[in-house]
Short mmCIF file of C-alpha atoms in Angstrom, two decimals:
data_model
loop_
_atom_site.label_atom_id
_atom_site.label_comp_id
_atom_site.label_asym_id
_atom_site.label_seq_id
_atom_site.Cartn_x
_atom_site.Cartn_y
_atom_site.Cartn_z
CA MET A 1 27.56 9.37 1.96
CA LYS A 2 26.29 12.34 0.07
CA HIS A 3 22.87 13.73 1.06
CA GLN A 4 20.86 15.74 -1.43
CA SER A 5 17.33 16.98 -1.85
CA ARG A 6 15.11 14.92 -4.12
CA LEU A 7 11.58 15.49 -5.31
CA ASN A 8 9.22 12.84 -3.93
CA HIS A 9 7.58 10.74 -6.64
CA ARG A 10 5.31 7.70 -6.69
CA TYR A 11 4.12 5.42 -9.41
CA THR A 12 0.45 5.07 -10.26
CA LYS A 13 0.19 1.67 -8.69
CA ALA A 14 -2.97 0.13 -10.07
CA HIS A 15 -2.57 0.69 -13.80
CA SER A 16 1.22 0.35 -13.67
CA TRP A 17 0.96 -3.10 -12.14
CA VAL A 18 -1.56 -4.37 -14.72
CA LEU A 19 0.23 -2.78 -17.68
CA ARG A 20 3.67 -4.01 -16.81
CA LEU A 21 2.40 -7.51 -15.96
CA ASN A 22 0.68 -7.81 -19.30
CA LEU A 23 3.82 -6.47 -21.13
CA SER A 24 6.02 -8.96 -19.33
CA LEU A 25 3.88 -11.95 -20.20
CA ALA A 26 3.40 -10.74 -23.73
CA LEU A 27 7.13 -10.34 -24.21
CA ALA A 28 7.84 -13.72 -22.73
CA MET A 29 5.33 -15.45 -25.06
CA LEU A 30 6.63 -13.47 -28.09
CA VAL A 31 10.21 -14.45 -27.48
CA GLY A 32 9.40 -18.01 -26.72
CA SER A 33 7.23 -18.47 -29.78
CA GLY A 34 10.11 -17.84 -32.14
CA HIS A 35 11.85 -21.19 -31.35
CA ALA A 36 10.77 -24.77 -31.05
CA MET A 37 11.44 -26.47 -27.82
CA ALA A 38 14.66 -28.44 -28.07
CA ASP A 39 14.83 -32.09 -26.94
CA ASP A 40 16.70 -32.13 -23.61
CA SER A 41 18.68 -35.09 -22.36
CA GLY A 42 16.92 -34.93 -19.01
CA SER A 43 20.07 -34.23 -16.99
CA TRP A 44 20.44 -31.52 -14.41
CA LYS A 45 22.08 -28.23 -15.64
CA TRP A 46 23.72 -25.88 -13.17
CA ARG A 47 24.93 -22.32 -13.55
CA ALA A 48 26.58 -20.46 -10.64
CA THR A 49 27.47 -16.73 -11.01
CA VAL A 50 29.58 -14.46 -8.78
CA TYR A 51 29.48 -10.76 -9.58
CA ALA A 52 30.54 -7.28 -8.44
CA TRP A 53 27.83 -4.61 -8.61
CA LEU A 54 28.64 -1.17 -7.26
CA PRO A 55 25.53 0.80 -8.09
CA THR A 56 24.45 4.34 -7.29
CA ILE A 57 21.99 3.90 -4.38
CA SER A 58 19.44 6.61 -3.90
CA GLY A 59 16.17 6.95 -2.04
CA ASN A 60 14.26 8.57 0.88
CA SER A 61 14.84 7.54 4.45
CA GLN A 62 12.83 8.04 7.67
CA LEU A 63 15.92 8.75 9.82
CA PRO A 64 15.96 10.53 12.25
CA SER A 65 12.70 8.84 13.25
CA GLY A 66 9.67 11.14 13.07
CA SER A 67 11.60 13.92 11.27
CA GLY A 68 10.37 13.12 7.74
CA GLY A 69 13.91 12.01 6.94
CA PRO A 70 16.49 12.97 4.33
CA SER A 71 16.78 11.94 0.75
CA PHE A 72 20.08 10.31 0.00
CA GLU A 73 22.35 9.27 -2.83
CA VAL A 74 25.45 7.15 -2.62
CA ASP A 75 27.73 6.96 -5.68
CA PRO A 76 29.87 3.91 -6.50
CA ASP A 77 33.08 5.55 -5.16
CA ALA A 78 31.40 6.32 -1.81
CA LEU A 79 29.87 2.85 -1.77
CA LEU A 80 33.26 1.17 -2.29
CA GLY A 81 35.03 3.57 0.22
CA ASN A 82 32.48 2.80 2.95
CA LEU A 83 32.04 -0.86 2.27
CA ASP A 84 32.42 -3.10 5.31
CA PHE A 85 31.36 -6.38 3.64
CA THR A 86 29.46 -7.57 0.62
CA PHE A 87 28.42 -10.78 -1.11
CA MET A 88 26.76 -11.05 -4.49
CA GLY A 89 25.89 -14.22 -6.40
CA ALA A 90 23.26 -16.21 -8.29
CA LEU A 91 22.51 -19.84 -8.83
CA LYS A 92 20.33 -21.45 -11.52
CA VAL A 93 19.43 -25.19 -11.77
CA LYS A 94 17.36 -26.72 -14.55
CA LYS A 95 16.06 -30.09 -15.64
CA ASP A 96 13.98 -30.43 -18.76
CA SER A 97 11.61 -27.41 -18.92
CA TRP A 98 11.50 -26.64 -15.18
CA GLY A 99 14.09 -25.15 -12.92
CA MET A 100 14.83 -22.83 -9.98
CA PHE A 101 16.72 -19.58 -9.69
CA THR A 102 18.08 -17.56 -6.76
CA ASP A 103 20.01 -14.30 -6.55
CA ILE A 104 21.52 -12.90 -3.32
CA ILE A 105 22.95 -9.42 -2.57
CA TYR A 106 24.25 -8.52 0.85
CA LEU A 107 25.63 -5.03 1.65
CA ASN A 108 27.13 -3.74 4.91
CA GLU A 109 27.85 -0.06 4.66
CA GLY A 110 29.08 2.53 7.17
CA ALA A 111 29.78 6.20 6.79
CA THR A 112 30.82 9.13 9.05
CA ARG A 113 30.38 12.85 8.50
CA THR A 114 31.74 15.54 10.77
CA GLY A 115 30.68 19.21 10.57
CA SER A 116 28.46 18.54 7.61
CA ARG A 117 25.72 20.80 6.30
CA ASP A 118 24.78 18.70 3.29
CA PHE A 119 21.74 17.32 5.06
CA THR A 120 17.99 17.92 5.10
CA VAL A 121 15.28 17.12 7.68
CA GLY A 122 11.79 16.87 6.28
CA GLY A 123 12.94 18.71 3.08
CA VAL A 124 14.39 21.62 5.16
CA GLU A 125 18.10 22.31 4.87
CA LEU A 126 20.22 22.95 7.97
CA PRO A 127 20.54 26.65 8.85
CA ALA A 128 23.85 28.34 8.12
CA GLU A 129 24.91 28.24 11.75
CA VAL A 130 24.08 24.57 12.27
CA THR A 131 26.33 21.62 11.49
CA LEU A 132 25.93 17.91 11.90
CA ASP A 133 28.18 15.01 13.07
CA ALA A 134 26.71 11.72 11.98
CA VAL A 135 27.59 8.07 11.83
CA PHE A 136 25.34 5.96 9.53
CA ASP A 137 25.27 2.20 9.25
CA LEU A 138 23.28 0.25 6.63
CA LYS A 139 22.88 -3.47 6.34
CA SER A 140 20.67 -4.80 3.48
CA TRP A 141 19.64 -8.07 1.90
CA VAL A 142 18.03 -8.43 -1.52
CA TRP A 143 17.14 -12.09 -2.18
CA THR A 144 15.25 -13.41 -5.12
CA LEU A 145 13.91 -16.99 -5.08
CA ALA A 146 11.92 -18.16 -8.12
CA GLY A 147 10.86 -21.07 -10.22
CA THR A 148 11.51 -21.05 -13.95
CA TYR A 149 9.77 -22.51 -16.99
CA ASN A 150 11.51 -22.83 -20.29
CA LEU A 151 9.87 -21.01 -23.16
CA SER A 152 12.58 -21.59 -25.65
CA ASP A 153 15.53 -23.98 -25.28
CA ASN A 154 17.19 -22.95 -28.57
CA SER A 155 20.87 -23.24 -27.71
CA ARG A 156 21.59 -19.76 -29.24
CA ASN A 157 18.59 -17.93 -27.82
CA PRO A 158 17.14 -19.58 -24.69
CA VAL A 159 14.58 -17.76 -22.59
CA ASP A 160 12.80 -18.66 -19.29
CA LEU A 161 9.68 -17.43 -17.62
CA LEU A 162 10.51 -16.62 -14.00
CA PHE A 163 7.98 -16.54 -11.17
CA GLY A 164 8.65 -16.31 -7.45
CA ALA A 165 9.34 -13.79 -4.66
CA ARG A 166 11.92 -11.20 -3.71
CA LEU A 167 12.94 -10.16 -0.16
CA LEU A 168 14.24 -6.64 0.64
CA ASP A 169 15.57 -6.50 4.23
CA ILE A 170 17.06 -3.21 5.54
CA ASP A 171 18.51 -2.30 8.93
CA GLN A 172 19.56 1.32 9.43
CA GLN A 173 21.21 3.09 12.41
CA LEU A 174 22.01 6.80 12.59
CA ASP A 175 24.01 8.28 15.50
CA TRP A 176 23.84 12.05 15.22
CA THR A 177 24.87 15.23 16.97
CA VAL A 178 23.67 18.70 15.85
CA ASN A 179 25.90 21.64 16.70
CA GLY A 180 23.88 24.86 16.83
CA ASP A 181 20.31 26.12 17.30
CA ILE A 182 17.91 23.35 16.18
CA ALA A 183 14.66 25.21 16.95
CA GLY A 184 12.19 24.65 14.17
CA LEU A 185 13.90 21.61 12.67
CA GLY A 186 11.61 19.07 14.36
CA LEU A 187 14.46 17.03 15.87
CA PRO A 188 13.90 15.46 19.29
CA GLY A 189 17.21 16.78 20.63
CA ASN A 190 20.76 17.89 19.83
CA SER A 191 21.94 14.27 19.74
CA GLY A 192 20.58 10.74 19.66
CA THR A 193 20.41 7.38 18.01
CA SER A 194 17.76 6.36 15.58
CA VAL A 195 17.16 2.81 14.36
CA ALA A 196 14.81 1.76 11.56
CA SER A 197 14.44 -1.61 9.90
CA GLY A 198 11.98 -3.45 7.72
CA SER A 199 11.44 -6.53 5.61
CA ASN A 200 9.44 -6.61 2.44
CA TRP A 201 8.35 -9.75 0.52
CA ASP A 202 7.02 -9.26 -3.01
CA ALA A 203 5.74 -11.60 -5.61
CA VAL A 204 7.62 -11.18 -8.93
CA ILE A 205 7.27 -12.40 -12.45
CA GLY A 206 9.62 -11.88 -15.36
CA ILE A 207 11.87 -13.24 -18.04
CA ASN A 208 15.55 -14.27 -18.14
CA GLY A 209 17.66 -15.35 -21.07
CA TYR A 210 20.23 -14.36 -23.69
CA ALA A 211 20.49 -13.75 -27.45
CA SER A 212 23.59 -14.96 -29.25
CA LEU A 213 25.32 -12.63 -31.71
CA GLY A 214 25.81 -14.42 -35.05
CA THR A 215 25.37 -18.12 -35.71
CA GLU A 216 28.46 -19.55 -34.07
CA GLY A 217 30.31 -16.75 -32.30
CA PRO A 218 30.97 -16.63 -28.51
CA TRP A 219 29.39 -13.14 -27.98
CA PHE A 220 25.88 -12.85 -26.56
CA ILE A 221 23.48 -10.37 -25.00
CA PRO A 222 22.11 -11.44 -21.59
CA TYR A 223 18.86 -9.94 -20.26
CA HIS A 224 16.62 -10.06 -17.29
CA ALA A 225 13.39 -8.14 -16.46
CA ASP A 226 10.87 -8.62 -13.64
CA ILE A 227 8.09 -6.75 -11.94
CA GLY A 228 6.36 -7.34 -8.61
CA SER A 229 4.22 -6.16 -5.69
CA GLY A 230 3.25 -7.24 -2.22
CA ASP A 231 4.59 -5.60 0.89
CA SER A 232 6.02 -3.01 -1.44
CA ASP A 233 3.70 -0.77 -3.49
CA PHE A 234 5.67 -1.74 -6.57
CA THR A 235 9.11 -3.11 -7.56
CA TRP A 236 10.77 -3.67 -10.86
CA GLN A 237 14.22 -4.75 -12.17
CA ALA A 238 15.91 -4.72 -15.54
CA MET A 239 19.35 -5.88 -16.72
CA ALA A 240 21.10 -6.14 -20.11
CA GLY A 241 24.67 -6.39 -21.19
CA LEU A 242 27.32 -8.10 -23.26
CA GLY A 243 28.89 -11.55 -22.58
CA TYR A 244 31.58 -13.82 -23.91
CA GLN A 245 31.39 -17.59 -23.71
CA PHE A 246 34.30 -19.86 -22.76
CA ASN A 247 34.50 -23.63 -22.36
CA TRP A 248 34.06 -23.38 -18.58
CA GLY A 249 31.36 -20.65 -18.52
CA ASP A 250 31.19 -17.00 -19.48
CA VAL A 251 32.07 -13.43 -18.47
CA VAL A 252 29.37 -10.71 -18.54
CA LEU A 253 29.48 -6.90 -18.35
CA SER A 254 26.05 -5.46 -17.93
CA TYR A 255 23.97 -2.57 -16.60
CA ARG A 256 21.36 -3.29 -13.90
CA HIS A 257 18.65 -1.25 -12.33
CA LEU A 258 16.48 -2.29 -9.28
CA ASP A 259 13.70 -0.01 -8.14
CA TYR A 260 11.39 -0.06 -5.10
CA ASP A 261 8.35 2.12 -4.33
CA LEU A 262 7.62 1.43 -0.64
CA ASP A 263 4.98 2.44 1.83
CA ASP A 264 5.05 6.04 3.16
CA ASP A 265 5.44 4.76 6.76
CA ALA A 266 8.34 2.45 5.94
CA SER A 267 11.85 3.08 7.17
CA VAL A 268 12.86 3.72 3.52
CA THR A 269 10.07 5.04 1.30
CA GLU A 270 11.88 4.90 -2.03
CA LEU A 271 14.99 2.98 -3.04
CA GLU A 272 16.84 2.65 -6.34
CA PHE A 273 20.00 0.70 -7.31
CA SER A 274 21.56 1.55 -10.68
CA GLY A 275 24.99 0.72 -12.13
CA VAL A 276 27.42 -1.42 -14.05
CA MET A 277 27.82 -5.06 -13.08
CA LEU A 278 30.67 -7.44 -13.88
CA GLY A 279 30.26 -11.17 -13.37
CA ALA A 280 31.62 -14.63 -14.08
CA ALA A 281 29.39 -17.65 -14.52
CA PHE A 282 30.38 -21.29 -14.27
CA THR A 283 28.26 -24.01 -15.93
CA TRP A 284 28.21 -27.78 -15.49
#
């Protein structure tokens, strides 16, 4: 895991929430108004997706506890190299205009650094004569559960309004040993273990759908966007890509960004996931 200094930033919560909520609803109504609602057979429709997403993960942590914590950034190579276990998938079910949607991401990461100086405590870099031995473990869940309402069931350009909640659950553990004079760094000692965890539930609203390219071709552009707030100060997510339809389902290559602005006293105060995602969806 590569640690680096980052400038702290926060969103302007009040007007950002109102503005983005209005934009999301306006976009959903605009897209939906372009197509008449198709007559559905009334049968259940299922769509299950498995995907691989290896994003760049960055943010600000509060480990070691009470130190102000370091900023961090983990690139996809480091994420894959330190990955212990992961699961990523989504399920969507629909009947007539109503449906449900869920998306689950689980990551179990571990990293070890010996003799490192690429580390900051409370924004202060380690002195030249000080090195750090550290073992870091991160377990995280990101779970979205939402209802959906169909705004356009045009077979080439369907779009749903999404409304529900998203859980962010993070458990961190840092075992560290500092070699050298740590006076002035604000650390409780030359070695120790620090544990931080937290769960955030946020209400979210957004849109989900795809736009076909051409009148009959198999290529399409999938998209998803949502915003929310609750235990978090603000969270938002956006995804767009390119897909190809087969008889059994489709394959999608997309870019996805998930962003959290959390409370100052949380174990992680800012968190971002950004990267390319490859998935296969099965429909029946």
